Short mmCIF file of C-alpha atoms and ligand atoms in Angstrom, two decimals:
data_model
loop_
_atom_site.label_atom_id
_atom_site.label_comp_id
_atom_site.label_asym_id
_atom_site.label_seq_id
_atom_site.Cartn_x
_atom_site.Cartn_y
_atom_site.Cartn_z
CA UNK G 234 -16.32 19.93 255.38
CA UNK G 235 -14.74 16.59 256.00
CA UNK G 236 -13.13 15.27 252.88
CA UNK G 237 -14.25 11.98 251.43
CA UNK G 238 -12.55 9.76 248.91
CA UNK G 239 -15.22 11.00 246.46
CA UNK G 240 -13.64 14.39 245.98
CA UNK G 241 -10.46 16.37 246.22
CA UNK G 242 -9.60 18.17 249.46
CA UNK G 243 -10.25 21.95 249.36
CA UNK G 244 -6.56 22.76 248.87
CA UNK G 245 -6.23 20.09 246.18
CA UNK G 246 -9.26 21.69 244.48
CA UNK G 247 -7.50 25.07 244.59
CA UNK G 248 -4.33 23.54 243.11
CA UNK G 249 -6.23 21.70 240.37
CA UNK G 250 -7.81 24.96 239.15
CA UNK G 251 -4.60 26.94 239.60
CA UNK G 252 -2.80 24.42 237.39
CA UNK G 253 -5.45 24.74 234.67
CA UNK G 254 -5.23 28.56 234.76
CA UNK G 255 -1.41 28.37 234.67
CA UNK G 256 -1.59 26.12 231.62
CA UNK G 257 -3.96 28.48 229.78
CA UNK G 258 -1.72 31.43 230.59
CA UNK G 259 1.48 29.52 229.94
CA UNK G 260 2.47 30.85 233.34
CA UNK G 261 6.12 30.88 234.34
CA UNK G 262 6.87 28.15 236.85
CA UNK G 263 8.13 30.62 239.48
CA UNK G 264 4.68 32.22 239.79
CA UNK G 265 2.98 28.85 240.06
CA UNK G 266 5.44 27.71 242.72
CA UNK G 267 5.04 30.89 244.77
CA UNK G 268 1.23 30.71 244.70
CA UNK G 269 1.22 26.97 245.48
CA UNK G 270 2.56 27.44 248.99
CA UNK G 271 1.27 29.71 251.77
CA UNK G 272 3.78 32.31 252.95
CA UNK G 273 3.27 31.41 256.61
CA UNK G 274 1.29 28.82 258.53
CA UNK G 275 0.57 29.31 262.22
CA UNK G 276 -0.73 26.47 264.37
CA UNK G 277 -1.54 27.55 267.92
CA UNK G 278 -2.65 25.70 271.03
CA UNK G 279 -5.50 27.32 272.93
CA UNK G 280 -5.93 26.27 276.57
CA UNK G 281 -9.37 27.34 277.81
CA UNK G 282 -10.95 27.13 281.26
CA UNK G 283 -14.38 25.58 280.76
CA UNK G 284 -17.46 26.46 282.81
CA UNK G 285 -17.13 23.27 284.88
CA UNK G 286 -13.61 24.26 285.98
CA UNK G 287 -11.78 21.80 283.69
CA UNK G 288 -9.21 22.97 281.14
CA UNK G 289 -9.44 21.96 277.50
CA UNK G 290 -6.83 22.64 274.86
CA UNK G 291 -8.03 23.39 271.33
CA UNK G 292 -6.09 23.82 268.09
CA UNK G 293 -6.25 27.04 266.09
CA UNK G 294 -4.82 28.02 262.72
CA UNK G 295 -3.95 31.19 260.83
CA UNK G 296 -2.60 30.73 257.32
CA UNK G 297 -1.14 33.70 255.46
CA UNK G 298 -1.26 32.65 251.84
CA UNK G 299 0.03 35.82 250.20
CA UNK G 300 0.96 39.41 251.04
CA UNK G 301 2.05 40.34 247.52
CA UNK G 302 -0.83 42.77 246.95
CA UNK G 303 -1.06 44.09 250.52
CA UNK G 304 -1.72 43.01 254.11
CA UNK G 305 -3.43 39.65 254.24
CA UNK G 306 -7.19 39.53 254.72
CA UNK G 307 -9.52 36.69 255.55
CA UNK G 308 -12.10 35.37 257.97
CA UNK G 309 -12.00 33.10 260.98
CA UNK G 310 -14.07 29.92 261.04
CA UNK G 311 -15.21 27.92 264.07
CA UNK G 312 -16.22 24.34 263.25
CA UNK G 313 -15.40 20.84 264.42
CA UNK G 314 -14.19 19.83 260.95
CA UNK G 315 -11.72 22.74 260.54
CA UNK G 316 -8.28 21.45 259.60
CA UNK G 317 -5.11 22.84 258.11
CA UNK G 318 -5.90 21.78 254.55
CA UNK G 319 -9.21 23.62 254.61
CA UNK G 320 -7.71 26.78 256.13
CA UNK G 321 -4.90 26.72 253.52
CA UNK G 322 -7.47 26.53 250.71
CA UNK G 323 -9.63 29.28 252.16
CA UNK G 324 -6.55 31.50 252.55
CA UNK G 325 -5.52 30.89 248.93
CA UNK G 326 -9.04 31.69 247.71
CA UNK G 327 -8.85 34.98 249.65
CA UNK G 328 -5.67 35.87 247.74
CA UNK G 329 -7.50 35.25 244.47
CA UNK G 330 -10.67 37.04 245.60
CA UNK G 331 -8.86 40.22 246.64
CA UNK G 332 -6.86 40.17 243.39
CA UNK G 333 -10.00 39.63 241.27
CA UNK G 334 -11.67 42.69 242.82
CA UNK G 335 -8.40 44.63 242.80
CA UNK G 336 -8.36 45.26 246.56
CA UNK G 337 -5.00 46.21 248.12
CA UNK G 338 -4.89 42.96 250.09
CA UNK G 339 -3.33 39.55 250.12
CA UNK G 340 -5.11 36.47 251.42
CA UNK G 341 -5.33 34.69 254.76
CA UNK G 342 -7.75 32.56 256.74
CA UNK G 343 -8.06 31.34 260.30
CA UNK G 344 -9.96 28.69 262.13
CA UNK G 345 -10.42 26.86 265.39
CA UNK G 346 -11.40 23.21 265.54
CA UNK G 347 -14.37 23.44 267.90
CA UNK G 348 -18.08 22.77 267.89
CA UNK G 349 -19.27 26.25 268.89
CA UNK G 350 -22.84 25.05 269.30
CA UNK G 351 -21.72 22.88 272.20
CA UNK G 352 -20.05 25.75 274.08
CA UNK G 353 -21.36 28.50 276.35
CA UNK G 354 -20.96 32.19 275.44
CA UNK G 355 -18.35 32.54 278.21
CA UNK G 356 -16.32 29.60 276.86
CA UNK G 357 -16.51 31.02 273.33
CA UNK G 358 -15.32 34.41 274.57
CA UNK G 359 -12.37 32.84 276.42
CA UNK G 360 -11.30 30.77 273.42
CA UNK G 361 -11.62 33.80 271.11
CA UNK G 362 -9.45 35.88 273.44
CA UNK G 363 -6.90 33.02 273.72
CA UNK G 364 -6.75 32.83 269.91
CA UNK G 365 -6.17 36.60 269.72
CA UNK G 366 -3.36 36.44 272.29
CA UNK G 367 -1.73 33.56 270.46
CA UNK G 368 -1.76 35.55 267.20
CA UNK G 369 -1.12 39.04 268.60
CA UNK G 370 2.05 39.43 266.56
CA UNK G 371 0.43 38.14 263.37
CA UNK G 372 -2.72 40.30 263.33
CA UNK G 373 -2.25 44.00 262.56
CA UNK G 374 -3.84 46.85 260.61
CA UNK G 375 -0.96 46.74 258.12
CA UNK G 376 -0.11 43.05 258.35
CA UNK G 377 -3.07 40.70 258.72
CA UNK G 378 -6.74 41.67 259.14
CA UNK G 379 -9.26 38.98 260.11
CA UNK G 380 -13.05 39.01 259.61
CA UNK G 381 -16.03 36.72 260.27
CA UNK G 382 -16.65 33.40 258.57
CA UNK G 383 -18.77 30.37 259.45
CA UNK G 384 -19.97 30.43 263.05
CA UNK G 385 -18.28 33.73 263.84
CA UNK G 386 -19.97 37.11 263.69
CA UNK G 387 -19.69 40.68 264.93
CA UNK G 388 -19.70 39.36 268.51
CA UNK G 389 -16.42 37.47 268.06
CA UNK G 390 -14.96 40.38 266.06
CA UNK G 391 -15.71 42.73 268.99
CA UNK G 392 -13.93 40.36 271.41
CA UNK G 393 -10.90 40.16 269.11
CA UNK G 394 -10.73 43.94 268.61
CA UNK G 395 -11.00 44.42 272.38
CA UNK G 396 -8.36 41.82 273.31
CA UNK G 397 -5.96 43.04 270.64
CA UNK G 398 -6.41 46.70 271.70
CA UNK G 399 -5.75 45.75 275.35
CA UNK G 400 -2.54 43.95 274.40
CA UNK G 401 -1.31 46.84 272.24
CA UNK G 402 -2.42 49.54 274.69
CA UNK G 403 -4.33 51.51 272.05
CA UNK G 404 -7.75 51.35 270.41
CA UNK G 405 -7.11 49.71 267.04
CA UNK G 406 -10.46 48.93 265.37
CA UNK G 407 -8.88 48.51 261.92
CA UNK G 408 -7.19 45.26 262.97
CA UNK G 409 -10.40 43.40 262.22
CA UNK G 410 -13.52 43.90 260.10
CA UNK G 411 -17.10 42.77 260.51
CA UNK G 412 -17.28 44.55 263.89
CA UNK G 413 -20.52 45.83 265.44
CA UNK G 414 -21.45 49.31 264.22
CA UNK G 415 -20.99 50.68 267.74
CA UNK G 416 -17.34 49.61 267.73
CA UNK G 417 -16.25 50.92 264.36
CA UNK G 418 -18.07 48.51 262.07
CA UNK G 419 -19.32 49.57 258.67
CA UNK G 420 -22.89 50.03 257.69
CA UNK G 421 -23.78 47.45 255.06
CA UNK G 422 -21.23 44.83 256.23
CA UNK G 423 -23.80 42.37 257.63
CA UNK G 424 -25.55 41.90 254.31
CA UNK G 425 -22.46 42.58 252.15
CA UNK G 426 -21.69 39.02 251.06
CA UNK G 427 -25.31 38.20 250.24
CA UNK G 428 -25.58 41.56 248.52
CA UNK G 429 -22.60 40.63 246.34
CA UNK G 430 -24.19 37.25 245.55
CA UNK G 431 -27.32 39.08 244.41
CA UNK G 432 -25.31 41.56 242.30
CA UNK G 433 -23.36 38.68 240.68
CA UNK G 434 -26.56 36.77 240.04
CA UNK G 435 -28.19 39.76 238.32
CA UNK G 436 -25.06 40.32 236.19
CA UNK G 437 -25.02 36.66 235.17
CA UNK G 438 -28.70 36.77 234.22
CA UNK G 439 -28.05 39.88 232.14
CA UNK G 440 -25.12 38.25 230.31
CA UNK G 441 -27.34 35.28 229.50
CA UNK G 442 -30.16 37.52 228.28
CA UNK G 443 -32.57 36.58 231.07
CA UNK G 444 -34.71 39.42 232.42
CA UNK G 445 -36.51 38.64 235.70
CA UNK G 446 -38.93 41.46 234.94
CA UNK G 447 -40.03 39.69 231.75
CA UNK G 448 -39.89 36.07 232.82
CA UNK G 449 -40.04 34.03 236.03
CA UNK G 450 -36.58 33.20 237.30
CA UNK G 451 -36.56 30.41 239.87
CA UNK G 452 -33.87 30.03 242.46
CA UNK G 453 -32.74 27.60 245.19
CA UNK G 454 -30.45 28.68 248.02
CA UNK G 455 -28.41 26.10 249.93
CA UNK G 456 -27.32 27.45 253.36
CA UNK G 457 -29.35 30.03 255.23
CA UNK G 458 -26.78 31.71 257.47
CA UNK G 459 -25.32 35.15 256.94
CA UNK G 460 -24.63 34.65 253.23
CA UNK G 461 -27.56 32.46 252.17
CA UNK G 462 -30.29 34.30 254.06
CA UNK G 463 -29.22 37.72 252.80
CA UNK G 464 -28.69 36.43 249.26
CA UNK G 465 -32.18 34.89 249.25
CA UNK G 466 -33.78 38.03 250.69
CA UNK G 467 -32.07 40.38 248.24
CA UNK G 468 -32.64 38.13 245.21
CA UNK G 469 -36.34 37.88 246.14
CA UNK G 470 -36.43 41.69 246.31
CA UNK G 471 -35.08 41.71 242.73
CA UNK G 472 -38.09 39.67 241.66
CA UNK G 473 -36.53 36.18 241.62
CA UNK G 474 -38.80 33.37 242.78
CA UNK G 475 -37.00 31.54 245.59
CA UNK G 476 -38.54 28.08 245.49
CA UNK G 477 -36.20 26.32 247.93
CA UNK G 478 -33.98 27.10 250.90
CA UNK G 479 -32.07 24.82 253.22
CA UNK G 480 -29.65 24.72 256.11
CA UNK G 481 -27.95 22.03 258.19
CA UNK G 482 -31.31 21.09 259.74
CA UNK G 483 -33.17 20.48 256.47
CA UNK G 484 -34.65 22.10 253.39
CA UNK G 485 -38.00 23.62 252.36
CA UNK G 486 -39.73 23.87 249.02
CA UNK G 487 -42.66 25.71 247.45
CA UNK G 488 -43.02 25.74 243.69
CA UNK G 489 -44.97 29.00 243.96
CA UNK G 490 -42.14 30.70 245.80
CA UNK G 491 -41.35 30.80 249.52
CA UNK G 492 -42.09 33.78 251.74
CA UNK G 493 -38.43 34.75 252.15
CA UNK G 494 -38.91 37.67 254.58
CA UNK G 495 -40.81 35.24 256.85
CA UNK G 496 -38.05 32.60 256.53
CA UNK G 497 -35.41 35.26 257.20
CA UNK G 498 -37.15 36.36 260.40
CA UNK G 499 -37.75 32.76 261.44
CA UNK G 500 -34.07 31.78 261.01
CA UNK G 501 -32.89 34.90 262.84
CA UNK G 502 -35.20 34.19 265.78
CA UNK G 503 -34.58 30.43 265.96
CA UNK G 504 -30.91 30.29 264.84
CA UNK G 505 -31.85 27.82 262.10
CA UNK G 506 -34.70 26.84 259.79
CA UNK G 507 -35.65 23.79 261.92
CA UNK G 508 -39.43 23.75 262.31
CA UNK G 509 -40.11 26.29 259.54
CA UNK G 510 -43.64 25.66 258.29
CA UNK G 511 -43.65 27.96 255.27
CA UNK G 512 -42.86 25.22 252.73
CA UNK G 513 -42.83 21.48 252.14
CA UNK G 514 -39.92 19.88 254.01
CA UNK G 515 -37.51 17.96 251.78
CA UNK G 516 -33.77 17.24 251.73
CA UNK G 517 -30.73 19.30 250.82
CA UNK G 518 -29.83 16.65 248.23
CA UNK G 519 -33.19 17.28 246.55
CA UNK G 520 -32.65 21.03 246.79
CA UNK G 521 -29.29 20.83 245.01
CA UNK G 522 -30.81 18.72 242.24
CA UNK G 523 -33.81 20.99 241.56
CA UNK G 524 -34.56 22.16 238.04
CA UNK G 525 -34.15 25.89 238.71
CA UNK G 526 -32.66 28.80 236.82
CA UNK G 527 -30.29 29.74 239.65
CA UNK G 528 -28.73 27.57 242.33
CA UNK G 529 -26.78 29.38 245.02
CA UNK G 530 -24.73 26.99 247.18
CA UNK G 531 -24.06 29.24 250.18
CA UNK G 532 -23.27 26.79 252.98
CA UNK G 533 -19.88 25.12 252.83
CA UNK G 534 -17.25 23.39 250.70
CA UNK G 535 -17.65 20.29 248.57
CA UNK G 536 -21.45 20.19 248.43
CA UNK G 537 -21.35 19.41 244.71
CA UNK G 538 -19.01 16.52 244.04
CA UNK G 539 -18.51 13.66 241.60
CA UNK G 540 -21.34 11.94 243.45
CA UNK G 541 -24.12 14.45 242.73
CA UNK G 542 -22.77 16.66 239.89
CA UNK G 543 -24.66 14.63 237.29
CA UNK G 544 -27.93 15.44 239.12
CA UNK G 545 -27.51 19.22 239.02
CA UNK G 546 -30.09 20.80 236.72
CA UNK G 547 -29.65 24.53 237.40
CA UNK G 548 -28.78 26.81 234.46
CA UNK G 549 -26.65 29.12 236.60
CA UNK G 550 -24.70 28.46 239.79
CA UNK G 551 -23.79 31.49 241.91
CA UNK G 552 -21.37 30.37 244.62
CA UNK G 553 -22.10 32.15 247.89
CA UNK G 554 -19.95 29.65 249.79
CA UNK G 555 -16.23 29.19 249.31
CA UNK G 556 -15.42 26.04 247.38
CA UNK G 557 -18.92 24.52 247.18
CA UNK G 558 -17.95 22.61 244.02
CA UNK G 559 -15.14 20.06 244.28
CA UNK G 560 -12.69 20.39 241.38
CA UNK G 561 -13.44 16.85 240.23
CA UNK G 562 -17.04 17.90 239.53
CA UNK G 563 -16.01 20.83 237.28
CA UNK G 564 -15.92 18.81 234.06
CA UNK G 565 -19.41 17.38 234.57
CA UNK G 566 -20.95 20.80 235.27
CA UNK G 567 -19.08 22.38 232.35
CA UNK G 568 -20.22 19.59 230.08
CA UNK G 569 -23.82 20.41 231.04
CA UNK G 570 -23.20 24.04 230.01
CA UNK G 571 -23.98 25.44 233.47
CA UNK G 572 -22.83 29.04 233.81
CA UNK G 573 -20.94 29.21 237.11
CA UNK G 574 -20.16 32.47 238.88
CA UNK G 575 -17.27 31.20 241.02
CA UNK G 576 -16.85 31.85 244.74
CA UNK G 577 -13.90 34.23 244.40
CA UNK G 578 -16.16 36.51 242.37
CA UNK G 579 -19.69 35.78 243.63
CA UNK G 580 -18.99 36.14 247.35
CA UNK G 581 -16.47 38.99 247.08
CA UNK G 582 -19.03 41.52 248.37
CA UNK G 583 -18.03 40.65 251.94
CA UNK G 584 -14.35 41.43 251.61
CA UNK G 585 -15.14 44.51 249.49
CA UNK G 586 -17.22 46.06 252.28
CA UNK G 587 -14.61 44.86 254.80
CA UNK G 588 -12.10 46.90 252.82
CA UNK G 589 -14.39 49.93 253.12
CA UNK G 590 -14.70 49.28 256.87
CA UNK G 591 -10.89 49.20 257.18
CA UNK G 592 -10.64 52.46 255.20
CA UNK G 593 -13.24 54.11 257.46
CA UNK G 594 -11.36 52.93 260.56
CA UNK G 595 -8.14 54.35 259.14
CA UNK G 596 -9.49 57.79 258.43
CA UNK G 597 -12.07 57.93 261.20
CA UNK G 598 -15.00 58.99 259.04
CA UNK G 599 -18.04 56.79 258.57
CA UNK G 600 -20.24 56.38 255.48
CA UNK G 601 -23.99 55.84 255.32
CA UNK G 602 -25.24 52.42 254.22
CA UNK G 603 -26.30 53.92 250.92
CA UNK G 604 -22.78 55.28 250.31
CA UNK G 605 -21.17 51.95 251.19
CA UNK G 606 -23.36 49.93 248.84
CA UNK G 607 -22.99 52.56 246.11
CA UNK G 608 -19.21 52.22 246.29
CA UNK G 609 -19.40 48.43 246.39
CA UNK G 610 -21.49 47.91 243.26
CA UNK G 611 -19.00 49.29 240.69
CA UNK G 612 -16.14 47.35 242.29
CA UNK G 613 -18.09 44.12 241.91
CA UNK G 614 -19.31 45.03 238.42
CA UNK G 615 -15.75 45.76 237.26
CA UNK G 616 -14.54 42.47 238.70
CA UNK G 617 -17.38 40.59 236.99
CA UNK G 618 -16.65 42.31 233.68
CA UNK G 619 -12.92 41.49 233.83
CA UNK G 620 -13.65 37.85 234.58
CA UNK G 621 -16.30 37.68 231.85
CA UNK G 622 -13.84 39.17 229.34
CA UNK G 623 -11.19 36.59 230.31
CA UNK G 624 -13.85 33.86 229.99
CA UNK G 625 -14.55 34.96 226.42
CA UNK G 626 -10.93 35.68 225.49
CA UNK G 627 -9.54 32.34 226.70
CA UNK G 628 -12.69 30.33 226.05
CA UNK G 629 -12.58 28.94 229.59
CA UNK G 630 -15.26 28.57 232.24
CA UNK G 631 -15.81 31.61 234.47
CA UNK G 632 -13.98 29.89 237.34
CA UNK G 633 -10.76 29.46 235.42
CA UNK G 634 -11.23 32.98 234.05
CA UNK G 635 -11.35 34.32 237.62
CA UNK G 636 -8.14 32.44 238.46
CA UNK G 637 -6.59 33.90 235.31
CA UNK G 638 -7.52 37.50 236.23
CA UNK G 639 -6.12 37.02 239.74
CA UNK G 640 -2.96 35.21 238.70
CA UNK G 641 -2.17 37.82 236.06
CA UNK G 642 -2.39 40.60 238.68
CA UNK G 643 -0.38 38.63 241.22
CA UNK G 644 2.33 37.81 238.66
CA UNK G 645 2.73 41.50 237.88
CA UNK G 646 2.93 42.27 241.62
CA UNK G 647 5.54 39.56 242.22
CA UNK G 648 7.62 40.76 239.25
CA UNK G 649 7.46 44.41 240.32
CA UNK G 650 8.56 43.57 243.86
CA UNK G 651 11.80 42.31 242.32
CA UNK G 652 14.13 39.65 243.77
CA UNK G 653 12.35 36.61 242.27
P1 NAD L 135 -23.00 30.94 258.68
O1 NAD L 135 -22.40 30.17 259.80
O2 NAD L 135 -23.69 32.23 258.98
O3 NAD L 135 -24.08 30.01 257.92
C1 NAD L 135 -23.76 28.77 257.39
C2 NAD L 135 -25.05 28.16 256.87
O4 NAD L 135 -24.74 26.90 256.26
C3 NAD L 135 -26.07 27.87 257.98
O5 NAD L 135 -27.37 28.15 257.51
C4 NAD L 135 -25.90 26.38 258.19
O6 NAD L 135 -27.06 25.76 258.73
C5 NAD L 135 -25.64 25.92 256.77
N1 NAD L 135 -25.06 24.60 256.70
C6 NAD L 135 -24.02 24.10 257.41
N2 NAD L 135 -23.82 22.80 257.06
C7 NAD L 135 -24.75 22.49 256.14
C8 NAD L 135 -25.06 21.34 255.42
N3 NAD L 135 -24.37 20.20 255.61
N4 NAD L 135 -26.09 21.38 254.53
C9 NAD L 135 -26.81 22.51 254.34
N5 NAD L 135 -26.56 23.64 255.01
C10 NAD L 135 -25.55 23.64 255.89
O7 NAD L 135 -21.84 31.12 257.62
P2 NAD L 135 -21.76 32.18 256.45
O8 NAD L 135 -20.97 33.34 256.96
O9 NAD L 135 -23.09 32.36 255.86
O10 NAD L 135 -20.79 31.42 255.44
C11 NAD L 135 -21.31 30.48 254.48
C12 NAD L 135 -20.28 30.29 253.39
O11 NAD L 135 -20.00 31.56 252.79
C13 NAD L 135 -18.92 29.75 253.85
O12 NAD L 135 -18.39 28.95 252.81
C14 NAD L 135 -18.08 31.00 254.00
O13 NAD L 135 -16.70 30.75 253.87
C15 NAD L 135 -18.60 31.81 252.82
N6 NAD L 135 -18.37 33.25 252.92
C16 NAD L 135 -18.82 33.97 253.99
C17 NAD L 135 -18.59 35.34 254.02
C18 NAD L 135 -19.13 36.21 255.12
O14 NAD L 135 -19.00 37.45 255.01
N7 NAD L 135 -19.78 35.67 256.12
C19 NAD L 135 -17.88 35.96 252.98
C20 NAD L 135 -17.45 35.20 251.90
C21 NAD L 135 -17.71 33.85 251.88
#
């Protein structure tokens, strides 16, 4: 999201929290310095023949933040506001996320500065293939493994897997995750991130002694794409009352609870919530400021900033999106006593199932959806528990606790590798 003078840029937000965690841990400067700078930054030019015969040149990025814990892993975002700062931050958060869950991965992220909604399917395919060719020596099963992010889905992943396999002269599905099932994707990947948001939400409720079976737990979900729609659907199935949902076209409210399966179907059929009649239309600003038990910002970065942090009334925030809270707003939310399950923990379900997809591609055997989700739950529960323990031990908010868990693991990895 475009930065404003109101809040820190996404990478500055990452650095602000990293510095706090380093201070709590009394971290050696060498670790802080290593984690403050991405290992490699690729900026590529992408000439694309448009449908009208003209040629346009777009800019693409792939930032490898860290490969200390394994090959780098992270999604690819298509949006007109994508810039290097944002991709750097998203890559760094992937490093932390993989370390928090204990996956054998480092962190990376990619992006192309385009408005995909203004392009035809053919143009999108050509730009995706151009991006793959430009990064053919960066991507690799054992080097750097992309995945979907905003405005990319299994369709783009299939194009990338196909282009990469053509270039390498072999079928290499494990170079990318989030693929269609027919092309080596994993069952359970589509809903994985929303599933993880739901699991994190239930764990947070349990820690706070709130039982949705005994009392009404209200919830608002900001963003209704892959993450938000699945999170809302699965939280509703757990008995939470979803009173508000919203996307870039607007927001909808019903104090008695929205019909989430209907909204889910509507958004899938219409590509957005525009025109949804199942609730009273209101604004995303109003949604974020609702007095609810759980708020799940699942759209994009910097939705809660210095400007609106004082208005937030939720008891718990479960971050489906990456970086939805600008670092400058942390103090205000902490002051209010809001329990925040940070992005690197709350939305880690996606990369966890991506890891299982990569494993399945490597050994050529495929699990049922039930098996995938059964393996995912304990990984997320363990991560939550470790972060919660660090939160208690260091008396820090859950976000800083998550940074602490990740940085401790990464410091051990860096030390064991030797040299530095
Ligand atoms: P998506 O493109 O499927 O959906 C994005 C949603 O956000 C859409 O509903 C869109 O309308 C909404 N949105 C965009 N701008 C908005 C605005 N200004 N106000 C309100 N809503 C707005 O993307 P996604 O995959 O659901 O990703 C959402 C967030 O989750 C991103 O921060 C992404 O990095 C993060 N994330 C995604 C995954 C994944 O597996 N897809 C994994 C981890 C984290």
